[in-house]
Structures are given as structure tokens and as C-alpha cells.
Short mmCIF file of C-alpha atoms and ligand atoms in Angstrom, two decimals:
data_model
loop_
_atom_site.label_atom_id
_atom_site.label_comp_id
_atom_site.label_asym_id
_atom_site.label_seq_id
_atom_site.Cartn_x
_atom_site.Cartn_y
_atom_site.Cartn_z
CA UNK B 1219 1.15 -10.20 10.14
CA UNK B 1220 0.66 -10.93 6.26
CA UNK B 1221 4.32 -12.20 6.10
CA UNK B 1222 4.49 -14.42 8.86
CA UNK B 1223 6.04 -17.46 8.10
CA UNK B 1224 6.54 -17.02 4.51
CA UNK B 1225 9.65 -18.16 2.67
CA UNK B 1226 10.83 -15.43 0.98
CA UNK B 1227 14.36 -15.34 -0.89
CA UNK B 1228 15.78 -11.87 -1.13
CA UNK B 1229 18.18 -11.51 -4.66
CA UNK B 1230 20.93 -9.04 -4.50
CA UNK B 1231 22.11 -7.92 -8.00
CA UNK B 1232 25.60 -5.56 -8.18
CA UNK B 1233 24.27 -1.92 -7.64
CA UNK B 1234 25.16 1.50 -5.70
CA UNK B 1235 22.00 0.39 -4.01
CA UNK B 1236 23.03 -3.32 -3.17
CA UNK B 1237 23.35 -1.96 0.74
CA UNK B 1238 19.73 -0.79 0.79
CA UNK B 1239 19.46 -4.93 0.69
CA UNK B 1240 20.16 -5.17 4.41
CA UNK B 1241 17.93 -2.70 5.68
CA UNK B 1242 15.38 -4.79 3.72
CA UNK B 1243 16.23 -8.36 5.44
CA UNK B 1244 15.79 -6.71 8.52
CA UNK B 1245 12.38 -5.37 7.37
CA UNK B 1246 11.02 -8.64 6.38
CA UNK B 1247 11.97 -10.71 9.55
CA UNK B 1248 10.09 -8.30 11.79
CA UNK B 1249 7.34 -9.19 9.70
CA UNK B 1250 8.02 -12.84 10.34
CA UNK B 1251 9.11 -13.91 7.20
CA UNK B 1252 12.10 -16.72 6.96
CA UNK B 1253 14.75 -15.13 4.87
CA UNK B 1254 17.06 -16.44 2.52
CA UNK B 1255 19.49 -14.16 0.60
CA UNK B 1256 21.66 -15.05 -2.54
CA UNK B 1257 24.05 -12.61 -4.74
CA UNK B 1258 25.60 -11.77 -7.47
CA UNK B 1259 29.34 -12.07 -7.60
CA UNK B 1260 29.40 -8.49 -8.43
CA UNK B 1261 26.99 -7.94 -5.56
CA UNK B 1262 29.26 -8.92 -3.12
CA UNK B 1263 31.65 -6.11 -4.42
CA UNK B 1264 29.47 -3.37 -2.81
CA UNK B 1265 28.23 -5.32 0.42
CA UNK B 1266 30.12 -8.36 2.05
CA UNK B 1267 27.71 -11.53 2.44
CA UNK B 1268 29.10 -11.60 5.70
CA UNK B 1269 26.52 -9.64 6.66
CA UNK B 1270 24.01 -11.23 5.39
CA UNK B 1271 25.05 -14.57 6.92
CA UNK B 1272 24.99 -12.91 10.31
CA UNK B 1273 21.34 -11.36 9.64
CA UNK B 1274 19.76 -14.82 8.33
CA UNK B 1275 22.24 -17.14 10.04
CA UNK B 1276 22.22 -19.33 6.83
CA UNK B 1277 24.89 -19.24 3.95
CA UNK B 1278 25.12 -17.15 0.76
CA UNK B 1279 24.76 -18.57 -2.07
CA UNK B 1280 26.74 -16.29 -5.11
CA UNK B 1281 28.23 -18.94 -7.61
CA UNK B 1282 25.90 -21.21 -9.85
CA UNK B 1283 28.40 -24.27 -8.55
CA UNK B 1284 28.20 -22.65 -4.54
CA UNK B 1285 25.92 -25.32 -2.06
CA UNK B 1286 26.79 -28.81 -0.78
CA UNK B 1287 24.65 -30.28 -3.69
CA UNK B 1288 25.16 -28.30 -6.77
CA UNK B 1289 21.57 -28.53 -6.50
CA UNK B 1290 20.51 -25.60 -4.74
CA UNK B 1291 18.97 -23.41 -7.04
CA UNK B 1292 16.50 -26.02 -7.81
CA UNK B 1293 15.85 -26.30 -4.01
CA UNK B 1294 15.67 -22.41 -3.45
CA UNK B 1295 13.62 -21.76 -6.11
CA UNK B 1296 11.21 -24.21 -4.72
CA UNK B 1297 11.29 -22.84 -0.98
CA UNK B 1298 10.27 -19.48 -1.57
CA UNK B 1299 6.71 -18.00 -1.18
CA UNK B 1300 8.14 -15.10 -2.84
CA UNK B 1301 11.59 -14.41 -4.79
CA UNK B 1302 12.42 -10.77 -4.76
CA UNK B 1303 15.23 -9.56 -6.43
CA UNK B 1304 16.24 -6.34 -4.77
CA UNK B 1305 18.45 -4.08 -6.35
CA UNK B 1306 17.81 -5.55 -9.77
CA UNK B 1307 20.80 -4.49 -12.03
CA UNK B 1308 20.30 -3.51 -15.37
CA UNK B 1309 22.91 -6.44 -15.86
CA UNK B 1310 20.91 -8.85 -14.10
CA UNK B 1311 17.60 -8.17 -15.23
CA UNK B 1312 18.71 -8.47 -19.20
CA UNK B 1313 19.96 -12.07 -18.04
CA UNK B 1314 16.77 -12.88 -16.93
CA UNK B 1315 15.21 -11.46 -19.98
CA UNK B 1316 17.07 -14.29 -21.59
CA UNK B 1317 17.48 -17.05 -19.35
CA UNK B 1318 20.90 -16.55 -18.86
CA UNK B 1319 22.00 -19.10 -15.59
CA UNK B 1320 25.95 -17.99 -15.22
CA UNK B 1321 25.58 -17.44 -11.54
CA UNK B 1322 23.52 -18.60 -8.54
CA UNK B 1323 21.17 -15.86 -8.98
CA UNK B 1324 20.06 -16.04 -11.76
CA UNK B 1325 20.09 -20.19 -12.26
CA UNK B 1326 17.64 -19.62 -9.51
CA UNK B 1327 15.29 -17.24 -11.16
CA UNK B 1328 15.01 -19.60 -14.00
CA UNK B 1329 13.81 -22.24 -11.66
CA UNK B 1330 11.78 -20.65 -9.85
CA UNK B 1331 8.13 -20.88 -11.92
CA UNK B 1332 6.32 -18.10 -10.06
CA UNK B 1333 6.54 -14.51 -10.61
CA UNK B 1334 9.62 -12.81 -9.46
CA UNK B 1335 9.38 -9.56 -7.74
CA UNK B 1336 12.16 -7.04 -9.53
CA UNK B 1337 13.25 -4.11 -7.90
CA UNK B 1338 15.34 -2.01 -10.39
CA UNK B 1339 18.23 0.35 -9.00
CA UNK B 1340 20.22 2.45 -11.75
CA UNK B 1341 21.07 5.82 -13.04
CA UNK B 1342 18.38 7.58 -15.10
CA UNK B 1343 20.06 6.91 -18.21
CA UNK B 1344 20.47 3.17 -17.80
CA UNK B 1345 17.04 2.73 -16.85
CA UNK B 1346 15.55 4.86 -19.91
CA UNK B 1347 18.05 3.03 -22.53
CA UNK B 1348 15.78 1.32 -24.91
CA UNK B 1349 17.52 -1.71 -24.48
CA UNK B 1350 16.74 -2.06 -20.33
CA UNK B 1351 12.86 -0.93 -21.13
CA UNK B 1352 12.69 -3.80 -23.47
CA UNK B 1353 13.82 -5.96 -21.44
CA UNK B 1354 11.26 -4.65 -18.50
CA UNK B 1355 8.14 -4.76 -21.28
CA UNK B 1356 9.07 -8.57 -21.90
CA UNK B 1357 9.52 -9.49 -18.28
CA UNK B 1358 6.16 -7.85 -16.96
CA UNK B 1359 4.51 -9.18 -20.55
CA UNK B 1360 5.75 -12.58 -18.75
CA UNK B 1361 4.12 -11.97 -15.61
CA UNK B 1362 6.79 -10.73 -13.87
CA UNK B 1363 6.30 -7.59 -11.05
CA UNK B 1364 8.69 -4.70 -11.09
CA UNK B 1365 8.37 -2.14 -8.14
CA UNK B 1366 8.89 1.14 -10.32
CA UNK B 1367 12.45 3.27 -8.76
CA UNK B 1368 11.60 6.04 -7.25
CA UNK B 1369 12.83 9.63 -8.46
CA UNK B 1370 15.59 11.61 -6.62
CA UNK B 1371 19.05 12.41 -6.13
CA UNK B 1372 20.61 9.44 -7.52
CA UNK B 1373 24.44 8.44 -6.02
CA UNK B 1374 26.01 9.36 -9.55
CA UNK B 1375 24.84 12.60 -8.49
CA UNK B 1376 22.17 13.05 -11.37
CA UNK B 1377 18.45 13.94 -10.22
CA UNK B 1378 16.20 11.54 -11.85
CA UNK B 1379 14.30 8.37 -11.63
CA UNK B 1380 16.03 5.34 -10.83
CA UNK B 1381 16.61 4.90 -6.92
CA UNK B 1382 15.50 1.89 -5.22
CA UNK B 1383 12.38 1.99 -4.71
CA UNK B 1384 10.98 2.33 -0.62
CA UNK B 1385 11.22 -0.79 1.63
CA UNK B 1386 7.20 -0.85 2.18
CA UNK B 1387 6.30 -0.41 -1.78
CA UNK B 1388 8.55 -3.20 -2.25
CA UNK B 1389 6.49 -5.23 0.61
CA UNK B 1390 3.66 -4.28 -0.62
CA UNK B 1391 4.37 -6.25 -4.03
CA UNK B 1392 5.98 -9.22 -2.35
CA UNK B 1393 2.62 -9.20 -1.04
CA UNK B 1394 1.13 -8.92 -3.80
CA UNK B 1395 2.89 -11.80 -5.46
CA UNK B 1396 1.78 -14.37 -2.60
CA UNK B 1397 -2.01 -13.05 -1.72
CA UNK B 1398 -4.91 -14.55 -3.38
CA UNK B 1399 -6.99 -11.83 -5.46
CA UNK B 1400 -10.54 -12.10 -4.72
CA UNK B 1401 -10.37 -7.96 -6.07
CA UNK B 1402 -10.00 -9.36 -9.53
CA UNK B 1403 -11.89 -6.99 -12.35
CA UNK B 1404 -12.88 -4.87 -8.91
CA UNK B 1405 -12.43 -1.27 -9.12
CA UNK B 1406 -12.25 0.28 -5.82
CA UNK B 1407 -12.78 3.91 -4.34
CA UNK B 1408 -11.40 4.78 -0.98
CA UNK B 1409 -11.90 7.93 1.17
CA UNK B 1410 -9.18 9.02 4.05
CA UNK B 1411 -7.49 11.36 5.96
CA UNK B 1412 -9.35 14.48 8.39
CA UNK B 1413 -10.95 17.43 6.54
CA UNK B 1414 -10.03 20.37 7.40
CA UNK B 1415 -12.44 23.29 7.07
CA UNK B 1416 -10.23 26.75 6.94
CA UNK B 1417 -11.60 29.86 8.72
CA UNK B 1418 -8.81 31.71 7.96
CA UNK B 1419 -6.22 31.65 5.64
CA UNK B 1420 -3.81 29.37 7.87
CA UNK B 1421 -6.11 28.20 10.38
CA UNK B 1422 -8.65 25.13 10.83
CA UNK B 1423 -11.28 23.18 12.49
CA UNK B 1424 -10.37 19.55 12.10
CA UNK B 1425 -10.00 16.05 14.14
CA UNK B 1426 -7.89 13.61 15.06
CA UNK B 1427 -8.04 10.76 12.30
CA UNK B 1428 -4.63 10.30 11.55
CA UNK B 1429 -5.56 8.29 8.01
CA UNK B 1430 -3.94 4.82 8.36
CA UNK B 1431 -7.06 2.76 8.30
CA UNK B 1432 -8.21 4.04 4.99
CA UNK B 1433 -4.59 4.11 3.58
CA UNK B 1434 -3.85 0.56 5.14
CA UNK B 1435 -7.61 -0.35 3.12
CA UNK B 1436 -6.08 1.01 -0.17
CA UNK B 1437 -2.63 -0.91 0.28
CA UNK B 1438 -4.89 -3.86 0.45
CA UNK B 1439 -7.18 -3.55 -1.95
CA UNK B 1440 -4.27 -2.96 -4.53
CA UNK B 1441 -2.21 -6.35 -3.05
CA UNK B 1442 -5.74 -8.01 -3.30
CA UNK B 1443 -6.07 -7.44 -7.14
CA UNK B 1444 -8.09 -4.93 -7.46
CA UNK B 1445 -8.08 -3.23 -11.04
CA UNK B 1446 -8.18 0.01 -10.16
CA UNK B 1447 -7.83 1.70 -6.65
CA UNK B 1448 -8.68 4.91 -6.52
CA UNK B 1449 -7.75 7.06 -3.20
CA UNK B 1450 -9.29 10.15 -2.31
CA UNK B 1451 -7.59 12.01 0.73
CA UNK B 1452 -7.43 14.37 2.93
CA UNK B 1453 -4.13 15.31 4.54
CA UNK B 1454 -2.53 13.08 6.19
CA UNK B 1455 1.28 12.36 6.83
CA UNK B 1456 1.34 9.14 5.15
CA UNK B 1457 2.92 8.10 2.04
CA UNK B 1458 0.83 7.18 -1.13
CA UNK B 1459 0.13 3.70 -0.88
CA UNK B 1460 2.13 1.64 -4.05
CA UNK B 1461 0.19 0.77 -6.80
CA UNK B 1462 -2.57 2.82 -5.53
CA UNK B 1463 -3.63 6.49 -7.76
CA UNK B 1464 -4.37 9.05 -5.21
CA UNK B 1465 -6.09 12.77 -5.12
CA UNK B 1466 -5.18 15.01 -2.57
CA UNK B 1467 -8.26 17.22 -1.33
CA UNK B 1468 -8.20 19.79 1.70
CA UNK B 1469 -11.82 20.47 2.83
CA UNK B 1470 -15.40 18.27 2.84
CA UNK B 1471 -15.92 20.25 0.07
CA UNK B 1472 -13.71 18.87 -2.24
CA UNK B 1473 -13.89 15.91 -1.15
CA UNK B 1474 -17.54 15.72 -1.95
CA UNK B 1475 -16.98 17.46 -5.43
CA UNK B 1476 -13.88 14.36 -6.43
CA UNK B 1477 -16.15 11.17 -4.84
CA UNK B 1478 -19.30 12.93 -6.83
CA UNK B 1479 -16.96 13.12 -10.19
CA UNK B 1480 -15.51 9.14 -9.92
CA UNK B 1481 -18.38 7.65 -8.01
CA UNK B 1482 -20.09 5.72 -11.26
CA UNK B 1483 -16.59 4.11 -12.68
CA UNK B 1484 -16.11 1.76 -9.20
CA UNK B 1485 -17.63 -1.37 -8.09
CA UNK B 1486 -16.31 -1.07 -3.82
CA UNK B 1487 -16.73 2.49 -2.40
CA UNK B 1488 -15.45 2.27 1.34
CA UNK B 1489 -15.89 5.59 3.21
CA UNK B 1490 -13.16 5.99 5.57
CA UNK B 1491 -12.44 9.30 5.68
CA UNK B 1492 -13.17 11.52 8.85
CA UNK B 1493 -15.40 14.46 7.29
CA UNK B 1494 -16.09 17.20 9.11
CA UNK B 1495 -19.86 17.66 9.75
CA UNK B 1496 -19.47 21.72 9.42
CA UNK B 1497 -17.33 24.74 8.05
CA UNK B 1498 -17.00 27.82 8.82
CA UNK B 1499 -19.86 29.99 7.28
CA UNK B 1500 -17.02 32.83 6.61
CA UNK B 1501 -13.45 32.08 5.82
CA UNK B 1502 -11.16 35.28 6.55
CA UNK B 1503 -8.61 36.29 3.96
CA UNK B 1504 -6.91 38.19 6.30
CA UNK B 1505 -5.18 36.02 9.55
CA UNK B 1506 -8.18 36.81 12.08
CA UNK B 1507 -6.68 39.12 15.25
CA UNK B 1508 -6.73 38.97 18.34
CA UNK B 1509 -8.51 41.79 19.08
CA UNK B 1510 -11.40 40.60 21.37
CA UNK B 1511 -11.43 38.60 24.57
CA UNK B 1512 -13.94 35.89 22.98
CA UNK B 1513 -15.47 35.11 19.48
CA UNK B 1514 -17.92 33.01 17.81
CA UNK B 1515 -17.09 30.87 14.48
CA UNK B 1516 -20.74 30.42 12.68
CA UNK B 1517 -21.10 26.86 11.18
CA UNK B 1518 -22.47 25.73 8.37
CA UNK B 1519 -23.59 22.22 7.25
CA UNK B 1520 -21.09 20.59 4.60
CA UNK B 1521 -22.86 17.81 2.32
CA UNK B 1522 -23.16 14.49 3.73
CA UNK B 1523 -20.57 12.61 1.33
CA UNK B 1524 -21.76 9.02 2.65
CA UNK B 1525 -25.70 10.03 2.48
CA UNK B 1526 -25.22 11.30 -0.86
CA UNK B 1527 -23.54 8.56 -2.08
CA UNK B 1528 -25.96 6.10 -1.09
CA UNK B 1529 -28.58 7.58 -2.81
CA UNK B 1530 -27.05 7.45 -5.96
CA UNK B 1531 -25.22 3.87 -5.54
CA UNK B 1532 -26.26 1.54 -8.24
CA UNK B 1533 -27.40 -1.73 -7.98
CA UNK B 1534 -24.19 -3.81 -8.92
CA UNK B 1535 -22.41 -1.05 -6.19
CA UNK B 1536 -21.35 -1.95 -2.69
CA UNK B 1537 -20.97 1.07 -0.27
CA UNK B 1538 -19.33 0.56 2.97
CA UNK B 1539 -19.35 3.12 5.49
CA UNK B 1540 -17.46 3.89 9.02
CA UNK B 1541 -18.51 4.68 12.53
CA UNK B 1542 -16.62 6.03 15.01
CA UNK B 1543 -18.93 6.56 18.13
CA UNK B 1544 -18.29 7.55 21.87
CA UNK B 1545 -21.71 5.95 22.96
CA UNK B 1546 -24.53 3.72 21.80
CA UNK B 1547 -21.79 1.71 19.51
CA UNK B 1548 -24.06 -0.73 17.99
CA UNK B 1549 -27.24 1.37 17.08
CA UNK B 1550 -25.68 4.10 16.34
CA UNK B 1551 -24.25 2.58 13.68
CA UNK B 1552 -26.76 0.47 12.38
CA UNK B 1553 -29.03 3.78 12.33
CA UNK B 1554 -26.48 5.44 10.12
CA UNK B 1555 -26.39 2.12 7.88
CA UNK B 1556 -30.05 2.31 7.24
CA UNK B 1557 -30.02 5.93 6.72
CA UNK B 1558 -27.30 6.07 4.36
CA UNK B 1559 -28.30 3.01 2.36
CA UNK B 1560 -25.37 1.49 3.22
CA UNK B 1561 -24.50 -2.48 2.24
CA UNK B 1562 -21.97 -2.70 5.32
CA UNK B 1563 -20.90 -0.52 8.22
CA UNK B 1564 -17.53 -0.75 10.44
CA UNK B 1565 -18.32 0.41 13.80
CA UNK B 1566 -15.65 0.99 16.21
CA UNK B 1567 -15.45 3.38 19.11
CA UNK B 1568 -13.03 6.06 19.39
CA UNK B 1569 -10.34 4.28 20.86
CA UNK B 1570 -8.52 3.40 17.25
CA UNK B 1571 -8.07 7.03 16.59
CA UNK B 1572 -4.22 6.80 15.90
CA UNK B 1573 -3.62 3.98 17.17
CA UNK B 1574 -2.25 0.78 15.37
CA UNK B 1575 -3.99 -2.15 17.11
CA UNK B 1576 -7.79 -2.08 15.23
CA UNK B 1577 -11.07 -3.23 17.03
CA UNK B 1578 -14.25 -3.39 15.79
CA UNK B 1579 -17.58 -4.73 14.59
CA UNK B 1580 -18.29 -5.19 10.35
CA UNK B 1581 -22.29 -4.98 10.47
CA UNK B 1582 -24.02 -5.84 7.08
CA UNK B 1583 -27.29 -4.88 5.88
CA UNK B 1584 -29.03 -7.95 6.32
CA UNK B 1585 -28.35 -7.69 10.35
CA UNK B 1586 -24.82 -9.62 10.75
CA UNK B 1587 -22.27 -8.57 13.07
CA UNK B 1588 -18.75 -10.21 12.80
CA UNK B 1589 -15.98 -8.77 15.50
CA UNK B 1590 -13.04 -7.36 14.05
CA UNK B 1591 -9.55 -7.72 16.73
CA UNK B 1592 -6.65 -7.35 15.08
CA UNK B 1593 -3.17 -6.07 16.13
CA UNK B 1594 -2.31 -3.43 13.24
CA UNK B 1595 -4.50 -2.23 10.96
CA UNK B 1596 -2.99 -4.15 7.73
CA UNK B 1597 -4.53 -7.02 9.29
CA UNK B 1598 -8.05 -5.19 10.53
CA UNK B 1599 -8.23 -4.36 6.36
CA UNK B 1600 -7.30 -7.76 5.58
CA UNK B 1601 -10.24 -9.04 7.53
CA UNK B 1602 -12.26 -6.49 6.46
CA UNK B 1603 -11.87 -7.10 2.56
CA UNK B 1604 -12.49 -10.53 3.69
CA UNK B 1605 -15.24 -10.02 5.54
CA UNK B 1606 -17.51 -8.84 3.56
CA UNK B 1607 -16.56 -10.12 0.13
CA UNK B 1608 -17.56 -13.41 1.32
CA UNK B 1609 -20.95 -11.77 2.21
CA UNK B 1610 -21.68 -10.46 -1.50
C1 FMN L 3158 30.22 2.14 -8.40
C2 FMN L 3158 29.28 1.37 -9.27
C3 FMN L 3158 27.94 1.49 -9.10
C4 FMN L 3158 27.05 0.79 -9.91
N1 FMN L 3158 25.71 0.94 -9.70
C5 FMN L 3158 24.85 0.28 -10.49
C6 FMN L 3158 23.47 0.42 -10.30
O1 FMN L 3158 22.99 1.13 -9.40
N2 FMN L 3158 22.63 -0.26 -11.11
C7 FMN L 3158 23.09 -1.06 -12.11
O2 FMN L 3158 22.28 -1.63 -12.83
N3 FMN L 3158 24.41 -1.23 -12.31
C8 FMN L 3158 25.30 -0.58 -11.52
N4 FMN L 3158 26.64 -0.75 -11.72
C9 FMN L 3158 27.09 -1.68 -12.75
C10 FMN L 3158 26.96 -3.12 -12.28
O3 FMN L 3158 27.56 -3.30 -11.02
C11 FMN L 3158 27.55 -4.06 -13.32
O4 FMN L 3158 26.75 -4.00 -14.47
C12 FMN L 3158 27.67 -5.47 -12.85
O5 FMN L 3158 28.17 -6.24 -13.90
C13 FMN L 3158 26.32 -6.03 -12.41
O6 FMN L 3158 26.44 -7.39 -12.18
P1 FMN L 3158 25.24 -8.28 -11.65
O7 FMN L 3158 24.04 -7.91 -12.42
O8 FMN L 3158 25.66 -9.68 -11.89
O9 FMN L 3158 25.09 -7.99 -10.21
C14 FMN L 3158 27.55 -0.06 -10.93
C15 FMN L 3158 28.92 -0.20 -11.08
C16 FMN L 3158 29.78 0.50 -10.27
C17 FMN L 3158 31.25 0.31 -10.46
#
């Protein structure tokens, strides 16, 4: 796991959403991160640091005179891997705008010389007040990361934006904040997700790809630095990746139609999705009866997305295709990598079809074959992305 082992110091600032806090602790030490947490005086108003003793078995720090040395925030600031500060109050994020250092918190964030990780939770109006988006412009102009609130029912009973934003966005830019970025001025297209080719108007041939190896690629790709990462899905029941600009499509169809329109504006295409290889030559606009003992769907051919593509990839383009075979692993795939004009190929067999745990075999175009084993498929895209960007 991406986490293991890091030091990462959780900040809790005084919000409705201060609570939410715990949940994330727990999230980050079954990723195997060490986990220190310090609040806010007001903080501790909403949630005891009781409880976060008990999660991390180590003390809270809240005043800027709390610790056996005085020294602490120095010390903290210098432990963590990554210093997330999660809820951010509207409070505590205008004292960071200005170096403020009248509690433990935020002494620390003034130490600490990386780039913090801010979380903001608050009502609508707080968040939109000119005063708090300042204050957000200057800290990102800074280098700082925010992960953007999420919009909802708030607990002041207001729909809007402003809620905490979802444990694994806020992951995903912890991650961010510690992984190297080899993705730098890389714009990358993804495709994921199972077609699904209507025959009538509420039923479907599809398959069994359930979507998290593509997803898990664009997750990456964004926490690797990519400039741009473009997703383009089919449905699946997973959540938009953070940082990651997605278009929903249904059938093969549109999917070919949305990877034809964006094709030329990215450097990485990786082909993930599973396409179906026909539709139905006649789609019903009436639910189709009952009224026989047997029937026969007629098929027709939808385009090849990954053939097409390789014909028109450009010479500064790398295209990277997928495989999922029941026989013939190797040659199968290495067939379809020639015939596609592919620059890599991922060839797995059927057996990571919804399934966390990810193996397989990255096969470039020059002949190499590196095994892929890795227990969830965060890792397998890890690898992956690493894989083959040492190879171009
Ligand atoms: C019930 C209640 C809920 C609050 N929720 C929020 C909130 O979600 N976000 C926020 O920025 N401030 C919220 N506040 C205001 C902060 O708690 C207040 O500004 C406090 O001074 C923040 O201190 P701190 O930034 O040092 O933690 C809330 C206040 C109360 C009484």
C-alpha cells in the first residue's frame, strides 16, 4: 500500500465536521500510515482528544505551549510525510493565510516547509465570503493543496457546497503531496467501465468488468502529476476519481465517438475499458415480449476503439492497450499489440475480473515482458505507470 509507513499528521480545526476526523485516522492506519493528530482548542469542543489518544495511542497536542519540550511543533512538523489538516476551519485557514502561530496547530503549519493538505468544512456562505476565497487563492498560489468540499445537505441545514470532502479524495491528495510526479506536463486519456449495447429500451448485452482497474489508473495518473486526466467511462458503480474530469458514455458507440473527439489533445492513452465487440443490429423501442419460446438477437460489429486509435496515434503518442484472455495469454496479446499498433499491452487472464488483488504481464513493443503481482489494484497501476514510463 502507497501509505505504508508514512508519517502523516492529521490537523483537526473547530468544525460541525471535526468528528468526520476519526473516521479518517482510522482510514489511514489501515493503509499503514503512522498517525499523529493535533487540534485546535476549539476542536476539542466538538470531539474529545480522548479519542484520538486511544486511536493513535500517542498524545494530543492542542496548545502552542502543550509537549514536554515546548518544542514540538518544530519536531512534528519535521516528522510528517504529509500534514493534512482535516476539517480546515474558515478560522484556521485565514491564520495560516497569515502565519498566525496562537495554538499548536497552527505553530506547526508554519514549520512545517512542505505543502499542507487543507480540507475545508463550512456552510456555503462562509466558504463563498470573499474574504475565505482569498485566503484559499493565496494559499494554493503558495503551493498549498485544498481538497474542494463536496456539495450537499450541510448540518446548518442549507443545501450547498461546503461538506467535508470524502475520506478517499482526501487520500488521494495526501498522496498526491508525498508521490514523485514523473506525469509532469503529461496529459492523460483513460477508458473504463463495461459497454453496454441496449436491445431494448431497458435491456442489455454487457460483461463483467466492474471498472476499478481503469478508475484505480486515473486516481494514479492524477496523484502522479499528470496535467490533465481525462476519463472516459462506461457505467460503473464507482465514484469519480478526485482531481480526475470524467465523461459518462453508455454504449461502444459513444465511447468511440468521445475517445475519437479528445484523442489528439493527450500524450498517454491507456485503453482499459471492456468494449463490447457487437450490438444489437435492432434496438426495440418497445420492451421486447415474451411471446415466443426462443429468439435470435442479430449482431453487428461496433468499431474497434483500440484499432482505430492506433492508426491515428501520433508519433510523440503512447497507446497502451489491455488483454483479458481465457487461453493463449501471451500471444494473444502480443498479436493484438502488433495489430493495433500498440506501444505496450497489459495482459492478464480473466481471473482479475472484479477482483482486487491484480496479476499480470506489461509487454512492450520492442518484445519485453515484466510480471505485474500486486495485492490491490492501486498498487498494479502504480507499477504500471512505472513500468512503462521508465521504458519511454
Ligand atoms: C456548532 C458550530 C459549528 C461550527 N461549524 C463550523 C464549520 O463547519 N466550519 C467552520 O469553519 N467553522 C465552524 N464553526 C465556527 C468555528 O468553530 C469557530 O470559527 C472557531 O473559532 C474555529 O476555531 P479553530 O479554527 O481554531 O478550530 C462552528 C461553530 C459552531 C458553534
Amino acid at each position: 500500500m502507497l501509505l505504508n509507513g508514512k508519517n502523516i499528521l492529521v490537523g483537526v480545526s473547530g468544525s460541525i465536521a471535526s468528528y468526520k476526523a476519526c473516521e479518517l485516522v482510522r482510514y489511514l492506519q489501515k493503509k499503514g500510515a503512522n498517525i499523529k493528530v493535533i487540534m485546535t482548542p476549539s476542536a476539542k469542543e466538538f470531539v474529545g482528544e480522548l479519542t484520538f489518544r486511544a486511536l493513535t495511542g500517542e498524545e494530543v497536542l492542542s496548545d502552542w505551549k502543550d509537549g514536554k519540550t515546548g518544542l514540538e511543533h518544530i519536531s512534528y512538523a519535521k516528522w510528517a510525510d504529509s500534514f493534512v489538516i482535516a476539517p480546515a476551519s474558515a478560522n484556521t485557514i485565514a491564520k495560516i493565510r497569515y502565519g498566525l502561530t496562537d495554538n499548536f496547530l497552527t505553530s506547526t503549519a508554519l514549520a512545517y516547509d512542505k505543502n499542507l493538505v487543507i480540507a475545508p468544512a463550512m456552510n456555503t456562505k462562509m466558504y463563498q465570503n470573499k474574504a475565505t476565497e482569498e485566503n484559499i487563492i493565496v494559499l494554493k498560489e503558495r503551493g498549498h493543496l485544498f481538497v474542494e468540499p463536496a456539495e450537499g445537505l450541510l448540518a446548518c441545514k442549507e443545501e450547498g457546497i461546503g461538506k467535508l470532502a470524502d475520506i478517499e479524495d482526501i487520500e488521494t491528495v495526501i498522496l498526491y503531496s508525498i508521490m514523485p510526479k514523473p506525469l509532469k506536463g503529461k496529459k492523460v486519456l483513460i477508458t473504463a467501465g463495461a459497454t453496454r449495447e441496449f436491445f431494448d429500451p431497458i435491456r442489455y448485452i454487457s460483461n463483467a468488468s466492474s471498472g476499478q482497474m481503469g478508475y484505480s489508473l486515473a486516481r494514479m495518473a492524477y496523484i502522479l502529476g499528470a496535467d490533465e486526466v481525462l476519463l472516459i467511462s462506461a457505467p460503473t458503480n464507482l465514484k469519480k476519481p478526485y482531481g480526475v474530469n470524467l465523461i459518462n458514455v453508455i454504449s461502444a458507440l459513444e465511447m468511440y465517438n468521445k475517445v475519437m473527439e479528445n484523442i489528439n489533445n493527450f500524450d498517454i492513452i491507456i485503453m482499459n475499458a471492456a468494449v463490447a465487440d457487437f450490438r444489437p443490429a435492432i434496438k426495440s423501442n418497445q420492451k421486447l415480449k415474451k411471446d415466443k419460446e426462443s429468439t435470435t438477437l442479430n449482431l453487428e460489429p461496433n468499431p474497434d476503439i483500440l484499432k482505430e486509435t492506433g492508426k491515428l496515434k501520433k508519433e510523440n503518442q503512447i497507446l497502451i492497450g489491455f488483454a483479458a484472455e481465457s487461453e493463449n495469454i501471451l500471444q494473444n496479446s502480443i498479436d493484438k499489440l502488433k495489430r493495433k499498433n500498440l506501444d505496450f499491452i497489459v495482459a492478464n487472464d480473466l481471473s482479475n475480473f472484479s477482483r482486487d488483488f491484480y496479476e499480470g504481464i506489461l509487454i512492450s513493443k520492442d518484445g519485453k515482458k515484466i510480471e505485474i503481482k500486486e495485492n490491490s489494484k492501486e498498487e498494479a497501476a502504480y507499477r504500471i505507470f512505472n513500468l512503462f514510463l521508465q521504458q519511454i
